XYZ file of C-alpha atoms in Angstrom:
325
model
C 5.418 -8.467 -19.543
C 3.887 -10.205 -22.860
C 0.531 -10.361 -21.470
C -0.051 -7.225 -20.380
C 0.983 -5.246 -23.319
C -1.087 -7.488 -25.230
C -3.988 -6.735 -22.920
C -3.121 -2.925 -23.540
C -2.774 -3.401 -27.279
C -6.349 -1.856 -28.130
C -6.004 0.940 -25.694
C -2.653 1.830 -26.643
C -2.956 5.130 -27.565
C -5.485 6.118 -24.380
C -3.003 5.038 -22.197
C -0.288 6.689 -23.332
C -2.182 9.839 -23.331
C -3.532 9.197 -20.175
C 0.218 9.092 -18.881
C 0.765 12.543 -19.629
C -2.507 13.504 -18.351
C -1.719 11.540 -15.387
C 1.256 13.500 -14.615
C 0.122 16.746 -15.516
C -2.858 16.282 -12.787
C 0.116 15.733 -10.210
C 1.707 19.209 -11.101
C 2.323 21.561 -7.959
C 3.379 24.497 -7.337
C 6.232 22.969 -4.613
C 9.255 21.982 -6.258
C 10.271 19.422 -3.512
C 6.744 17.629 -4.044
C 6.716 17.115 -8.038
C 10.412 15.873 -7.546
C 8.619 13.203 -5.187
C 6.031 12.790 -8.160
C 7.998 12.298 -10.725
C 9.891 9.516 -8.760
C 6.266 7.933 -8.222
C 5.665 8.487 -12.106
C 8.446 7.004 -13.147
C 8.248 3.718 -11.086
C 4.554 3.129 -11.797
C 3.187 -0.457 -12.064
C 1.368 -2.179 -14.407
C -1.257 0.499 -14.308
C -4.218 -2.535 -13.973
C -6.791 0.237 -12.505
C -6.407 2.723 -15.194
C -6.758 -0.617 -18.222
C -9.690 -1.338 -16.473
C -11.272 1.838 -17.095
C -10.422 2.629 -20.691
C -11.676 -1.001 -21.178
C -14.604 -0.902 -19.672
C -15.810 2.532 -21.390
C -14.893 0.951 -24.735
C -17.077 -2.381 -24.252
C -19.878 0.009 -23.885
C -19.533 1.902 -26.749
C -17.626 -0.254 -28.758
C -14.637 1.737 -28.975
C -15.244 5.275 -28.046
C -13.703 7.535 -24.951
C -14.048 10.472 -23.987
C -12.359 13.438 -21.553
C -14.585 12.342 -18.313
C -12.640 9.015 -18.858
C -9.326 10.063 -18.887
C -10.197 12.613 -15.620
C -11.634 9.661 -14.297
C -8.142 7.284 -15.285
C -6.545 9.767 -13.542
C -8.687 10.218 -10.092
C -8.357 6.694 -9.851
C -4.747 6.529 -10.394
C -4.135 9.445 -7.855
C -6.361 7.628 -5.432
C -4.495 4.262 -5.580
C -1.159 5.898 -5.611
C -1.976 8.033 -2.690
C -3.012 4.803 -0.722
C 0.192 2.667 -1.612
C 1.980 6.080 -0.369
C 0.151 5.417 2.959
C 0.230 2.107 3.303
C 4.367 1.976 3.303
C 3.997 4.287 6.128
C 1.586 1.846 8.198
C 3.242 -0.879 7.552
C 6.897 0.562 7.793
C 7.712 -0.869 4.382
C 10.804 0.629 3.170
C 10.407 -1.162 -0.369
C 7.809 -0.594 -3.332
C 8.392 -2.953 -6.530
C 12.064 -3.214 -5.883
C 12.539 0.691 -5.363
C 13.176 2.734 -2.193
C 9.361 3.810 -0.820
C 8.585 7.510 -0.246
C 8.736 7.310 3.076
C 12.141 5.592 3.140
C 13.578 8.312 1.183
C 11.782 11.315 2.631
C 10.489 10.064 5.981
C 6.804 9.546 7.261
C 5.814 12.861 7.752
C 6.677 14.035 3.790
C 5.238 10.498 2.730
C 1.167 11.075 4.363
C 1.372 14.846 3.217
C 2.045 13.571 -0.212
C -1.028 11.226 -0.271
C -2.839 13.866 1.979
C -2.136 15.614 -1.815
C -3.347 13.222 -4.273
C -6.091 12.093 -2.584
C -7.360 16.040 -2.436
C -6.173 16.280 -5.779
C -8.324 13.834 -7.159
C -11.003 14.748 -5.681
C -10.418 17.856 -7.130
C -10.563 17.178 -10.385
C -13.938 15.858 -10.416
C -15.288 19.499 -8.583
C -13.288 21.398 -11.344
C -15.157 19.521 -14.292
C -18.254 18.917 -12.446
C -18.096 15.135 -12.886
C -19.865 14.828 -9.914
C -20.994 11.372 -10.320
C -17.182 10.021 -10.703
C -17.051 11.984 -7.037
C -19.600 10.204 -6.029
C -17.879 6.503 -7.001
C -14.572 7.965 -5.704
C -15.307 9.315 -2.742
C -17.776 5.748 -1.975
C -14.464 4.035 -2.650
C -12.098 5.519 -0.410
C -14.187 5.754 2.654
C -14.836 1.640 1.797
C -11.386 1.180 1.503
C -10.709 2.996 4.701
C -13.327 0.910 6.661
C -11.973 -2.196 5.717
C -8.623 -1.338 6.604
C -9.858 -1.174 10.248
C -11.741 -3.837 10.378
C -9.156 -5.880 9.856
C -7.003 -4.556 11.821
C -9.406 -4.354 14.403
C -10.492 -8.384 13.395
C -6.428 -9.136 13.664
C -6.058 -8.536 17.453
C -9.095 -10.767 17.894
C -8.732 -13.649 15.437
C -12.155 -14.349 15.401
C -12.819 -13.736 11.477
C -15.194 -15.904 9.874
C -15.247 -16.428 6.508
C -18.092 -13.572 5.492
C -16.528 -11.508 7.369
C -13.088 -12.141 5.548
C -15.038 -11.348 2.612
C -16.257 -8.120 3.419
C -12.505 -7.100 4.998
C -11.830 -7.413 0.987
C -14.287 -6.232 -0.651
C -13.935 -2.840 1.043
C -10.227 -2.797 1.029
C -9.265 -4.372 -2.279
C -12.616 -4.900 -4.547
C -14.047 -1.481 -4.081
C -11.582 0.128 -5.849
C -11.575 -2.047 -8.835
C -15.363 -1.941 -8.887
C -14.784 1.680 -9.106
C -12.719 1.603 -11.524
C -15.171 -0.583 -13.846
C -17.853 1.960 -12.647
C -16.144 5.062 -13.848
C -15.271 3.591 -17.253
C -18.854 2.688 -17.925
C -20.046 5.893 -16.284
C -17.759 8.499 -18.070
C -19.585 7.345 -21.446
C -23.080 6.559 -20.624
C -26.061 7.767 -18.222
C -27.432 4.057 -17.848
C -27.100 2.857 -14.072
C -28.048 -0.313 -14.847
C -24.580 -0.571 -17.470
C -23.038 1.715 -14.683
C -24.040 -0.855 -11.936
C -23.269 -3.771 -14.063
C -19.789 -2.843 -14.469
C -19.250 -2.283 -11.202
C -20.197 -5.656 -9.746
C -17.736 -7.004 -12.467
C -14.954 -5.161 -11.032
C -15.996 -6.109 -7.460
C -16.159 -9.546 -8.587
C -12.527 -9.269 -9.997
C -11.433 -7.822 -6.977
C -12.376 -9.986 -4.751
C -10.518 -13.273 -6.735
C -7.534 -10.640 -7.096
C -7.296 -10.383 -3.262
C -8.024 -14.388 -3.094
C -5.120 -14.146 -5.344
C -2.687 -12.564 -3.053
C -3.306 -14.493 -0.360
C -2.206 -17.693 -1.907
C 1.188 -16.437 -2.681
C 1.491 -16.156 0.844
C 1.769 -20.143 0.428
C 3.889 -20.149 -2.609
C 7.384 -21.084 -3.097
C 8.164 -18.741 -5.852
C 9.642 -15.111 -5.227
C 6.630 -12.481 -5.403
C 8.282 -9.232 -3.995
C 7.302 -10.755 -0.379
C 8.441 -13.758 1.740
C 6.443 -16.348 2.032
C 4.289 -16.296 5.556
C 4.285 -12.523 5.871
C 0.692 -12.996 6.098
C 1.084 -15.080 9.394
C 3.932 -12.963 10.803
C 1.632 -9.839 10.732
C -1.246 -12.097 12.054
C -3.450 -11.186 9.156
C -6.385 -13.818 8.540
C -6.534 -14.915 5.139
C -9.128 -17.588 3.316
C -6.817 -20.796 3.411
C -6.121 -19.997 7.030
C -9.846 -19.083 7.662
C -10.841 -22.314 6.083
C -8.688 -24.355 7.951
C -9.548 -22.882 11.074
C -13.008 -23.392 10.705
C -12.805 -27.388 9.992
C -10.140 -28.743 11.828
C -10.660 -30.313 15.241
C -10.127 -28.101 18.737
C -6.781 -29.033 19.442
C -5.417 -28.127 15.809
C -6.870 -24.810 16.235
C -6.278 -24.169 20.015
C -2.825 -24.882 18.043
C -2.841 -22.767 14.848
C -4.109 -19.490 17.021
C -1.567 -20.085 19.461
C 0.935 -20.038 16.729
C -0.086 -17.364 15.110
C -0.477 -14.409 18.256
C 2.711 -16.174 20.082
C 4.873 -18.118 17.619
C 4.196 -15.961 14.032
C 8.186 -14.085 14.616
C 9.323 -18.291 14.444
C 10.267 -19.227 11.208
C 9.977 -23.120 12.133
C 6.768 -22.657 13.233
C 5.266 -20.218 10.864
C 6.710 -22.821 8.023
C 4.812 -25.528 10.009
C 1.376 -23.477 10.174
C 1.877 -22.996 6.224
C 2.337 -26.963 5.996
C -0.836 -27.311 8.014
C -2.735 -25.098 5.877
C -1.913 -26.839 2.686
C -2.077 -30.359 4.169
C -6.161 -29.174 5.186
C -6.817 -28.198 1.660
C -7.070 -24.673 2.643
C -5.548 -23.583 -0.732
C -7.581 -26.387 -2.838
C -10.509 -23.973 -1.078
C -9.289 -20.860 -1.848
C -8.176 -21.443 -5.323
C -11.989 -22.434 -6.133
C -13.837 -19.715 -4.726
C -11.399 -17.691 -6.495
C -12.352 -19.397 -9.817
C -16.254 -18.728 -8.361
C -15.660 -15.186 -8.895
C -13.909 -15.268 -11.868
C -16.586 -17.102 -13.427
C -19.340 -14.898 -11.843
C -17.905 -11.784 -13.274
C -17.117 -13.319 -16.945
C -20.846 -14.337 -17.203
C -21.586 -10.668 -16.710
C -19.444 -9.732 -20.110
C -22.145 -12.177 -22.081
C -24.240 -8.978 -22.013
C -22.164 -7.493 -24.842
C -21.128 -8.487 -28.209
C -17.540 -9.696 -29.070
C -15.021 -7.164 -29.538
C -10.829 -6.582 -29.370
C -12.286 -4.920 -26.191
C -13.889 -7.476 -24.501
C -11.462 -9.963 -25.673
C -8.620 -7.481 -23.531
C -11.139 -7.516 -20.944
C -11.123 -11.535 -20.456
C -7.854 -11.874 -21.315
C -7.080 -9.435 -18.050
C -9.401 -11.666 -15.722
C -7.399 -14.409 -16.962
C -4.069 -12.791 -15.795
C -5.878 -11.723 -12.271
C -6.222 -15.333 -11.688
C -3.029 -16.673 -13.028
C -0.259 -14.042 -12.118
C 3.485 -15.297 -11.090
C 3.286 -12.098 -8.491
């Protein structure tokens, strides 16, 4: 895509050395798992997480990196891989970004060993180098994202979630990571935890609209890699649903969460929930208090001066917010 190689224009070079650091921090000793990592390597996404980090190191030194942030790049990178490798398991998705998943070609068992193996590997490589402060933000992150995995699942059976607690469901599950990410990059150049902490409440902040994000192309019309309502169908509460719920009158809602735990495998009636929910404004909602966070976490960047850096930086908040998918 355009934009994103013209985000990754002044980290070019990092993240193409990154890549083959990347890989070699994947490298076993079992044949039959680096054929299943070099099928993950060579379908890789946008690499957003990794960006982050080489951007974030270069705001605050205006343009230098260093080895702790490509280790870093690459913990984080394991760790998000290892989690999409586990979350096509749980959710029985056969599909990742219009390949075959792991566990669809190697079955479940292979698939959790695998991310059993990046997580540890990642992990690691912080021990090896003594970066124990990356640990630290690592290891924070995955027990977070962990956490608010189950609480939602444990808030879906329930459908009681309010809208704070909707918020903390994603900032452990979704922000977390990203605000580690920010961390790391700031961390793996300087010793300030004030820049350190700074960073990271940007990348929470970006997080959080990036999940908002999401859950309004479970409203959209246009193809995103899921159908529209899969939300609904797997009774997850999202922020335009929340919203709704919250302000419509007792009948309506006696009505929406009947739909949803009975009626979310009916097509006519999921469509008519998704009606509902745009009717109520719940997307008008949602789409603000994503801007809210957008704006909240560009104010933070006024602490440093202009740079091809920071301009990357904005330009990627920018595409968190306005993404086709």
């Amino acid at each position: 895509m355009k934009i994103v190689a013209e985000i990754k224009e002044p980290i070019a070079e990092e993240m193409e050395l990154f890549e083959k650091k990347f890989h070699d921090a994947m490298l076993s000793k079992v044949a039959l798992l680096n054929r299943i990592t070099f099928y993950i390597v060579n379908r890789k996404g946008k690499q957003m997480r990794p960006m982050f980090i080489f951007l974030a190191a270069k705001i605050v030194t205006n343009g230098t990196v260093n080895e702790r942030t490509y280790r870093g790049a690459s913990m984080i990178e394991l760790i998000h891989t290892a989690s999409l490798v586990h979350d096509d398991v749980v959710d029985e998705s056969y599909k990742r970004r219009g390949f075959f998943s792991i566990n669809a070609l190697w079955k479940n068992k292979i698939a959790v060993l695998v991310g059993d193996f990046m997580f540890s590997k990642s992990l690691l490589l912080s021990v090896e180098y003594e970066d124990y402060d990356l640990l630290n933000i690592v290891s924070s992150a995955i027990k977070e994202m962990s956490e608010g995995e189950l609480m939602q699942l444990e808030k879906a059976r329930r459908l009681d979630i309010t809208e704070e607690i909707y918020y903390d469901i994603i900032r452990q599950k979704t922000a977390t990571l990203i605000a580690a990410c920010c961390a790391i990059g700031a961390g793996s150049v300087v010793k300030d935890t004030a820049e350190v902490e700074r960073f990271r409440k940007f990348g929470e902040l970006i997080g959080m609209a990036f999940q908002i994000k999401d859950d309004l192309f479970d409203y959209g019309d246009e193809k995103i890699g899921k159908p529209t309502g899969i939300d609904i169908k797997e009774q997850k509460m999202t922020l335009p649903l929340i919203h709704v719920l919250n302000n419509c009158s007792s009948s309506d809602k006696r009505w929406l969460i009947n739909s949803i735990k009975n009626h979310n495998r009916n097509k006519k009636r999921v469509k008519e929930v998704i009606a509902f929910v745009k009717d109520n404004e719940g997307l008008l909602y949602a789409e603000a208090k994503m801007q809210q966070y957008k704006k909240e976490a560009l104010d933070l960047l006024r602490h440093y001066p202009d740079s091809i850096y920071k301009d990357s930086l904005i330009l990627m908040v920018n595409y968190v917010v306005n993404r086709k998918k």
